[in-house]
mmCIF file of C-alpha atoms in Angstrom:
data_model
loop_
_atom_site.group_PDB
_atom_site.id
_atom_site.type_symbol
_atom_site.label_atom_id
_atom_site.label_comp_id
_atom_site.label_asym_id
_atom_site.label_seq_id
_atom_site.Cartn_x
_atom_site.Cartn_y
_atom_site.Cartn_z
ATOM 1 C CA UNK A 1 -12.998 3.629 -11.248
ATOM 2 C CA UNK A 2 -12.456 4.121 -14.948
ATOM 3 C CA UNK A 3 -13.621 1.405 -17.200
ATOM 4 C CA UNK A 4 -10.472 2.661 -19.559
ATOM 5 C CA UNK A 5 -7.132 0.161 -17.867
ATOM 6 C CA UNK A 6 -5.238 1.370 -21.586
ATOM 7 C CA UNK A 7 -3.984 4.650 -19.785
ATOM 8 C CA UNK A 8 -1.240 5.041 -17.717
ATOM 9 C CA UNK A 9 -1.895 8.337 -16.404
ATOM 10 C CA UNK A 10 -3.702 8.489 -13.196
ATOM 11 C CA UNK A 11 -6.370 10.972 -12.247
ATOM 12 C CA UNK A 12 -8.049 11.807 -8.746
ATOM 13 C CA UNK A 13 -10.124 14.249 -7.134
ATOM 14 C CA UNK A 14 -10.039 15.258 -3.206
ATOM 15 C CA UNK A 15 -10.839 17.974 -0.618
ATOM 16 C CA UNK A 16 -7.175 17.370 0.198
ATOM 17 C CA UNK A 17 -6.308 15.001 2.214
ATOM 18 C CA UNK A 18 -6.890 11.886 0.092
ATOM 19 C CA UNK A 19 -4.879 14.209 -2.752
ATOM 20 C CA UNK A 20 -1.766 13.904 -0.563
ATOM 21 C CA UNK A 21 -2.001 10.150 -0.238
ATOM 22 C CA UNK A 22 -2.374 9.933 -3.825
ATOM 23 C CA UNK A 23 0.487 12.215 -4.642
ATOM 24 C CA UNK A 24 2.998 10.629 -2.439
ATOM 25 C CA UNK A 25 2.039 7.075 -3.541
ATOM 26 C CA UNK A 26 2.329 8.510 -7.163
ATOM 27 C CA UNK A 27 5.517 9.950 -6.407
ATOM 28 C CA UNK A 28 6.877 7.038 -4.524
ATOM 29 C CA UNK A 29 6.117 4.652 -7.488
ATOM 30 C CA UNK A 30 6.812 7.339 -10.507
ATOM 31 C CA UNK A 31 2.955 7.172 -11.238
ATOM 32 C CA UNK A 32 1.616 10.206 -13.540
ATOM 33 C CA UNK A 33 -1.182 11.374 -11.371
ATOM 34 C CA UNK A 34 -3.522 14.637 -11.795
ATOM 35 C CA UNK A 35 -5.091 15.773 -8.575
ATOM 36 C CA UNK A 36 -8.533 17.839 -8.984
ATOM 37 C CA UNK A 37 -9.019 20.257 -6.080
ATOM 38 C CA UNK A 38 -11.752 22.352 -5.103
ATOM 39 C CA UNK A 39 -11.171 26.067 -5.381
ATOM 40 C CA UNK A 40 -11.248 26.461 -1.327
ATOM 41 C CA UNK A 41 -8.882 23.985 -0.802
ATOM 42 C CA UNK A 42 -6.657 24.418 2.353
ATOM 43 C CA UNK A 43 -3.203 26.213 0.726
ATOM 44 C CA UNK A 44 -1.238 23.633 3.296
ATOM 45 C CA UNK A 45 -2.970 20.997 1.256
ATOM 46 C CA UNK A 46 -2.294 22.819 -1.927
ATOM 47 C CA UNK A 47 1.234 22.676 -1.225
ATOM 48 C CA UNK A 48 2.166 19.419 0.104
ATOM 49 C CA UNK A 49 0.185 17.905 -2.937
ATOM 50 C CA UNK A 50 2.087 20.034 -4.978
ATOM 51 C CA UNK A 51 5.383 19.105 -3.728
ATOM 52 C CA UNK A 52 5.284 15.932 -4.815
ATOM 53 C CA UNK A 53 5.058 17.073 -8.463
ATOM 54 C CA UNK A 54 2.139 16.142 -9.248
ATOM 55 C CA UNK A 55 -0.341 17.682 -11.648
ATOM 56 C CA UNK A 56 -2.865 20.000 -9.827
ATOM 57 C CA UNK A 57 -6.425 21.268 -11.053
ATOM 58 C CA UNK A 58 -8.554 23.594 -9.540
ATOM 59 C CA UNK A 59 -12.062 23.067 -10.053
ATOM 60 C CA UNK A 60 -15.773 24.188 -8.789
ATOM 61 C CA UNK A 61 -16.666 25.614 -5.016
ATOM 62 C CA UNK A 62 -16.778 22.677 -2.980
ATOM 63 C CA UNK A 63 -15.210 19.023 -3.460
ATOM 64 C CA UNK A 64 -18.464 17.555 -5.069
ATOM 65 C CA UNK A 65 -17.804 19.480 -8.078
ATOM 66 C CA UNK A 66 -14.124 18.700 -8.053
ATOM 67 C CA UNK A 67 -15.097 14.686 -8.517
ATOM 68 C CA UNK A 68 -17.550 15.390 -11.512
ATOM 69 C CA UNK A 69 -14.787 17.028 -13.571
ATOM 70 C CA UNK A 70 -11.981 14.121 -12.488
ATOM 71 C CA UNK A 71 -14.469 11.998 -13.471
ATOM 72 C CA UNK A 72 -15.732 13.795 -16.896
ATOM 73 C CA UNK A 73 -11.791 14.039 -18.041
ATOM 74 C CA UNK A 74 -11.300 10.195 -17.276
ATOM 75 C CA UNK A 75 -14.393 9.724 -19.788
ATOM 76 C CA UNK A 76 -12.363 10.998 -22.335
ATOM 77 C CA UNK A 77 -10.419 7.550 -21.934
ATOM 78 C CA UNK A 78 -7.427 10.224 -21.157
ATOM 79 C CA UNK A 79 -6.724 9.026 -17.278
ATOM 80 C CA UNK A 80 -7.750 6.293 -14.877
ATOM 81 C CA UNK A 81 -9.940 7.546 -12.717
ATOM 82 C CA UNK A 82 -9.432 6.944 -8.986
ATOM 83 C CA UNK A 83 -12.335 7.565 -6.346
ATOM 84 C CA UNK A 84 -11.357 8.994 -3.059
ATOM 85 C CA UNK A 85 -13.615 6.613 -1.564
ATOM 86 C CA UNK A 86 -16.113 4.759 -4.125
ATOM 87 C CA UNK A 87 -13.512 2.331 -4.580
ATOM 88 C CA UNK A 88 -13.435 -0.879 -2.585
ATOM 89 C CA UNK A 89 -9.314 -1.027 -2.813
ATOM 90 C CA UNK A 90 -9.473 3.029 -1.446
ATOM 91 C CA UNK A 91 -11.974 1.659 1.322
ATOM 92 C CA UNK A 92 -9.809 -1.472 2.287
ATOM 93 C CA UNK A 93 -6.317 0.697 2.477
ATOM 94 C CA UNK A 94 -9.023 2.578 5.211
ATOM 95 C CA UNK A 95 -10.309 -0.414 6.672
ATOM 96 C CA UNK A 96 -6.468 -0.831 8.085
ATOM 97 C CA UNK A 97 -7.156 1.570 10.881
ATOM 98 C CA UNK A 98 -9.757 -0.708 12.218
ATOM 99 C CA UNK A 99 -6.930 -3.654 11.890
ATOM 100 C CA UNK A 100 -5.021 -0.720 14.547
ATOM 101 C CA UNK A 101 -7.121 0.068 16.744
ATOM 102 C CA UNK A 102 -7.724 -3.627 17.960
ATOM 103 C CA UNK A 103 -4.249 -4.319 17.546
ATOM 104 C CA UNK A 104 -3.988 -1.605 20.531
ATOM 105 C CA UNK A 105 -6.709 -1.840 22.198
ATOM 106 C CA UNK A 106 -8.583 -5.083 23.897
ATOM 107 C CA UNK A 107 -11.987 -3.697 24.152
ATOM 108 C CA UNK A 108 -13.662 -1.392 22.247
ATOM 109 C CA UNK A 109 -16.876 -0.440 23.096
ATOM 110 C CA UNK A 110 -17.376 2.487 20.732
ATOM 111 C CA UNK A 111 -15.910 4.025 17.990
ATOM 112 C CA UNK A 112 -16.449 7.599 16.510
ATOM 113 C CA UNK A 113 -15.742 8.310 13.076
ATOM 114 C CA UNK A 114 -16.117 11.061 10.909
ATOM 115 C CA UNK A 115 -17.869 10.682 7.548
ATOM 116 C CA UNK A 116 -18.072 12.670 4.486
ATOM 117 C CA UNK A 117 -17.750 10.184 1.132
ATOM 118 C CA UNK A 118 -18.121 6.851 3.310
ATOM 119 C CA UNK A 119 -15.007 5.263 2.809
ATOM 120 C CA UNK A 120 -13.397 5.454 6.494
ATOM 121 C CA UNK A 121 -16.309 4.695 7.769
ATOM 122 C CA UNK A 122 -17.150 1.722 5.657
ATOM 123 C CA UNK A 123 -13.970 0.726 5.709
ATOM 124 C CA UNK A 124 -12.989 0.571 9.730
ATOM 125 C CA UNK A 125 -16.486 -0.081 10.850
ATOM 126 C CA UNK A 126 -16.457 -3.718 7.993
ATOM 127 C CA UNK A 127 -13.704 -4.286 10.277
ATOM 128 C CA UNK A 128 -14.972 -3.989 13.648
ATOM 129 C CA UNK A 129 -18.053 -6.145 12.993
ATOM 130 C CA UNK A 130 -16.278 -8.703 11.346
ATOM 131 C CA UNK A 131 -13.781 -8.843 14.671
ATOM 132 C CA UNK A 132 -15.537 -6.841 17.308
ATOM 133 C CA UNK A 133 -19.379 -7.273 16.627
ATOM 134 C CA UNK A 134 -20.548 -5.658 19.626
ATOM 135 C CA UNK A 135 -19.014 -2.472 19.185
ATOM 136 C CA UNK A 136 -20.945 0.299 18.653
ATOM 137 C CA UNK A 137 -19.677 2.552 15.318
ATOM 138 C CA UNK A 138 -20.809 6.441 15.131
ATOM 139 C CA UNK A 139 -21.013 8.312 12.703
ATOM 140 C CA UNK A 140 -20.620 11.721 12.526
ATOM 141 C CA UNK A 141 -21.704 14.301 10.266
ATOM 142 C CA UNK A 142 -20.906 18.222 9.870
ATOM 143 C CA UNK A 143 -24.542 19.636 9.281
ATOM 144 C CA UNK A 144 -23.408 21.839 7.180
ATOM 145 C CA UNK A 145 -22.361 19.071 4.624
ATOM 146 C CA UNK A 146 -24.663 15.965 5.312
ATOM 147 C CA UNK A 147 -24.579 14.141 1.997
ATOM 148 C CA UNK A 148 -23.791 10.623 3.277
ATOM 149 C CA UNK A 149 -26.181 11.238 6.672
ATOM 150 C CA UNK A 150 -29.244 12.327 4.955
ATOM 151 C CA UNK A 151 -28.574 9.371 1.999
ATOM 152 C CA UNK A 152 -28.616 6.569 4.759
ATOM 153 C CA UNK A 153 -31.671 8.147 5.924
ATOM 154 C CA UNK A 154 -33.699 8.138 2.490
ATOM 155 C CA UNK A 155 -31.780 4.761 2.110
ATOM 156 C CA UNK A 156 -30.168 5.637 -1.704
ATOM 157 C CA UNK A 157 -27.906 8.992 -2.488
ATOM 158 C CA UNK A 158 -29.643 12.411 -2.467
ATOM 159 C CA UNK A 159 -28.324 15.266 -3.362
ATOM 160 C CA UNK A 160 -28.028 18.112 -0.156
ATOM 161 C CA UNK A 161 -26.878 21.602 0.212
ATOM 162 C CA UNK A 162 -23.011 22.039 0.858
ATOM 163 C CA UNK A 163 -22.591 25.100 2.856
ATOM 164 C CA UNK A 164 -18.910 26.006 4.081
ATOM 165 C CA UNK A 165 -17.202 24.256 7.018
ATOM 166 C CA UNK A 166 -14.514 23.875 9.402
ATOM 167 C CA UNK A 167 -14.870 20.243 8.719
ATOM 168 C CA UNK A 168 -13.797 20.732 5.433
ATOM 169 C CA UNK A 169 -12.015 17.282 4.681
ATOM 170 C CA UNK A 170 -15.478 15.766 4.650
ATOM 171 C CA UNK A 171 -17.608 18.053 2.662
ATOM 172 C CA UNK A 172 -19.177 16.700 -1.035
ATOM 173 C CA UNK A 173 -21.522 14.371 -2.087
ATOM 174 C CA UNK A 174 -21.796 10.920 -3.173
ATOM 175 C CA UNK A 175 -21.534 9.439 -6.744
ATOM 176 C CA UNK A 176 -25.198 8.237 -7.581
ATOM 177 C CA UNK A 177 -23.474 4.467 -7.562
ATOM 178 C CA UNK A 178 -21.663 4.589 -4.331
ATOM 179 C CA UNK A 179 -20.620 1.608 -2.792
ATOM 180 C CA UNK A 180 -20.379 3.379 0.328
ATOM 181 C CA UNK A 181 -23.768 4.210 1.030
ATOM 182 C CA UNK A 182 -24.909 0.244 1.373
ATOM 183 C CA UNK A 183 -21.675 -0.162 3.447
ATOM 184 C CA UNK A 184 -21.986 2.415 5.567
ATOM 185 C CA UNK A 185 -25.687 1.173 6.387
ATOM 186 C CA UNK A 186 -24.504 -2.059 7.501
ATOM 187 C CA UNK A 187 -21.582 -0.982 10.118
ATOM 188 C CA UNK A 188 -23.147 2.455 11.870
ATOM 189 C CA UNK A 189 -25.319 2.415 14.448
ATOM 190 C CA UNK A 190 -25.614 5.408 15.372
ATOM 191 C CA UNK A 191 -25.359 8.637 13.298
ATOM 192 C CA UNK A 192 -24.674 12.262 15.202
ATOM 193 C CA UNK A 193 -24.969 16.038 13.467
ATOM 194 C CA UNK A 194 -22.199 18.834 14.458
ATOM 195 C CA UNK A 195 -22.835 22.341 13.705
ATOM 196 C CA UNK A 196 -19.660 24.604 13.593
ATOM 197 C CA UNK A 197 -20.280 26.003 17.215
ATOM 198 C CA UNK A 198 -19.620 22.517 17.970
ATOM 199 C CA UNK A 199 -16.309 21.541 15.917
ATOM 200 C CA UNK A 200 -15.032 24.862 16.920
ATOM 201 C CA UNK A 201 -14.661 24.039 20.457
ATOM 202 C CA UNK A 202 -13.465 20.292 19.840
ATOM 203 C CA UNK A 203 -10.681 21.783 18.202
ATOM 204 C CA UNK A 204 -10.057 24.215 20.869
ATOM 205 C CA UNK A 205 -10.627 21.279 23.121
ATOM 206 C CA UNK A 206 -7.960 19.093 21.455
ATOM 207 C CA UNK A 207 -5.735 22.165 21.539
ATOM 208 C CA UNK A 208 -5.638 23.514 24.979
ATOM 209 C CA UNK A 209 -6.406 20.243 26.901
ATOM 210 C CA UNK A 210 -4.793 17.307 24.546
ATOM 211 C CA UNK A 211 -2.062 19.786 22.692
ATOM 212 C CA UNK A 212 -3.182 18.634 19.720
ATOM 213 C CA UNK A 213 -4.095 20.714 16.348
ATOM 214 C CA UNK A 214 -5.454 19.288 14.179
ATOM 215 C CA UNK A 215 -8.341 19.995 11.109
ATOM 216 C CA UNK A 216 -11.695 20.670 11.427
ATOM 217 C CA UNK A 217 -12.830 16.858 10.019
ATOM 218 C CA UNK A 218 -10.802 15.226 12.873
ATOM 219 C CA UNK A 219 -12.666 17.535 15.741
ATOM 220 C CA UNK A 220 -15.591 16.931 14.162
ATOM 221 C CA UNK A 221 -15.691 13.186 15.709
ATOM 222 C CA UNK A 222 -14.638 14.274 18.915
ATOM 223 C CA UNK A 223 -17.856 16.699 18.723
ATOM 224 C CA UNK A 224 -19.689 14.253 17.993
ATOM 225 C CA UNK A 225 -18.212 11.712 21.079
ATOM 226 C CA UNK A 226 -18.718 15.260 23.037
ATOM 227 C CA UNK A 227 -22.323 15.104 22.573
ATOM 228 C CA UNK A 228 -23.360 11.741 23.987
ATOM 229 C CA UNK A 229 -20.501 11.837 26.561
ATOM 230 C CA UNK A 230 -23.382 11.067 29.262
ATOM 231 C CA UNK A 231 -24.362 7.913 27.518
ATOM 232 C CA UNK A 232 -21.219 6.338 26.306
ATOM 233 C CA UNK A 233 -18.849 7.687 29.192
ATOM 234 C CA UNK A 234 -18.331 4.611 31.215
ATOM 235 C CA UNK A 235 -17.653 2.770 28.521
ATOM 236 C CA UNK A 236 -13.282 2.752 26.142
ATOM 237 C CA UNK A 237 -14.021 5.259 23.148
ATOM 238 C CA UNK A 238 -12.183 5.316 20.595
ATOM 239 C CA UNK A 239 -11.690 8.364 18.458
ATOM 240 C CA UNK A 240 -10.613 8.477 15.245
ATOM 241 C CA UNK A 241 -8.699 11.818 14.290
ATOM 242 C CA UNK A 242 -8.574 11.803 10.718
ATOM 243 C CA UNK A 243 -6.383 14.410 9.519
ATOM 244 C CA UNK A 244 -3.786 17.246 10.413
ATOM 245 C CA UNK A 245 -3.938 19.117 7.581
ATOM 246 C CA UNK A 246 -5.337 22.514 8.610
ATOM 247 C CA UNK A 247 -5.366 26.247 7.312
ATOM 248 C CA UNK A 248 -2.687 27.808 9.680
ATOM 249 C CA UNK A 249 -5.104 31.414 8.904
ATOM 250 C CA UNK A 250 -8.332 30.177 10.607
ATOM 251 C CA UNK A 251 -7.023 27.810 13.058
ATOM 252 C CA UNK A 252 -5.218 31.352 14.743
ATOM 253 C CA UNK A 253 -8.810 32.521 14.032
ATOM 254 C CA UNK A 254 -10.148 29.810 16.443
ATOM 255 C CA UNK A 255 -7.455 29.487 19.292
ATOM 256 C CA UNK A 256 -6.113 32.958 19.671
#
C-alpha cells in the first residue's frame, strides 16, 4: 500500500473483479475510491463497478499495466493506494473462504484454486495448513498468463508474456515486492498449466452438466482438477469458483 495515510481518497487497480469489491465497499462506507481498469476489461465488469459511482480509469492492454499507473498516481501522495492482492489485509478478507470451506466440509483432501496475483491462493491455502495440514492445495495457472507460476519456479518475480485469455480475472504480473510470491510457496503443492482449449470446455462443462456460467478464471480451476482427475478422484475436491463476472458476447461464443 501507499506509504502516504494523509489522503482520504482511495485508489485501486483490478482486472475486474477485485474493482467491484472495492467499489461496493467504497460505496457502502462513502469512501472516494478510483478504480484503474485495463482497456479489455469485461463491459459487465465495467458496469457494475461503475454503478456504484465510483471513479473509473482505463489504462494499458492487460491488468499488469493497469497496477503500475494506480500505483504511479498514488506516488503523487494524491490517493492511497490499495493492492488487489499484495496486501496482507486484501489476502486475509481471501483467506475467509478457507474459514468456509471447512466450516462445510469435514475432510478435505484437495483443494483447487486459481491463481493470477497470489492473494486467494495465499490467502485460503495459509488457512488450510494452519487447520487442515494434510490437504493438498493446487494451483492453477492459465498458460497464457503465468506470472505467479513461472515466479515460484525461479523462486523471486519474473516478468512473463501476457497473451489474451478466457481466464481473464487472473491475468498480470506481480509487483517486484510481492508478498504473495513467498506465501504462495509455502501453501501449494502442486502447480497445474491450462491452455484455452482447456478452460473452454470447463466452462462448457460447468454449463451443460452443473448449470452453472460462470468466467473464464473460475473454469480455469476446474481445468485444472479436470486434468489430474485420475489421481485425485477417490479422494473430496474442493473447487473454488472464483468469479461470475463474464462477457455475455464470448460466453454465447463458447456455448452456442
Amino acid at each position: 500500500m501507499s506509504s502516504n495515510t494523509s489522503s482520504t481518497k482511495l485508489i485501486t487497480a483490478s482486472s475486474g473483479n477485485h474493482g467491484i469489491g472495492a467499489a461496493f465497499a467504497a460505496h457502502a462506507l462513502g469512501k472516494d475510491l478510483t478504480v484503474v481498469l485495463p482497456e479489455n476489461v469485461v463491459p459487465m465488469k465495467l458496469e457494475r463497478i461503475k454503478s456504484y459511482g465510483v471513479e473509473v480509469i482505463l489504462h494499458g492492454s492487460e491488468t499488469g499495466l493497469a497496477e503500475q499507473h494506480g500505483q504511479q498516481l498514488a506516488a503523487t501522495g494524491e490517493y492511497n493506494y490499495i493492492s488487489p492482492y499484495n496486501d496482507p489485509e486484501i489476502i486475509a478478507g481471501q483467506a475467509t473462504i478457507g474459514l468456509e470451506i471447512l466450516e462445510q466440509c469435514q475432510k478435505v483432501d484437495n483443494v483447487f484454486i486459481s491463481m493470477g496475483g497470489g492473494g486467494l491462493i495465499s490467502g485460503i491455502g495459509a488457512v488450510m495448513k494452519k487447520f487442515s495440514p494434510r490437504t493438498k492445495i493446487y494451483g492453477v495457472s492459465a498458460t497464457s498468463s503465468k506470472a505467479l507460476a513461472e515466479s515460484m519456479v525461479a523462486g523471486h518475480v519474473v516478468e512473463v508474456e501476457h497473451r489474451d485469455t478466457l481466464a481473464d480475472a487472473v491475468a498480470g504480473g506481480l509487483d517486484s515486492n510481492s508478498i504473495t510470491l513467498p506465501l504462495a510457496m509455502s501453501v501449494v503443492d502442486h502447480v497445474i498449466e491450462c491452455n484455452e482449449s482447456e478452460i473452454r470446455e470447463a466452462l462448457r462443462a460447468l454449463a451443460f452438466e452443473e448449470n452453472m456460467i460462470v468466467e473464464g478464471s473460475a473454469a480455469l480451476a476446474l481445468a485444472g482438477f479436470n486434468k489430474v482427475i485420475a489421481d485425485v478422484g477417490q479422494g473430496t475436491s474442493v473447487i473454488v469458483l472464483c468469479g461470475a463476472n463474464f462477457d455475455l458476447d464470448v460466453m454465447k461464443s463458447i456455448l452456442l
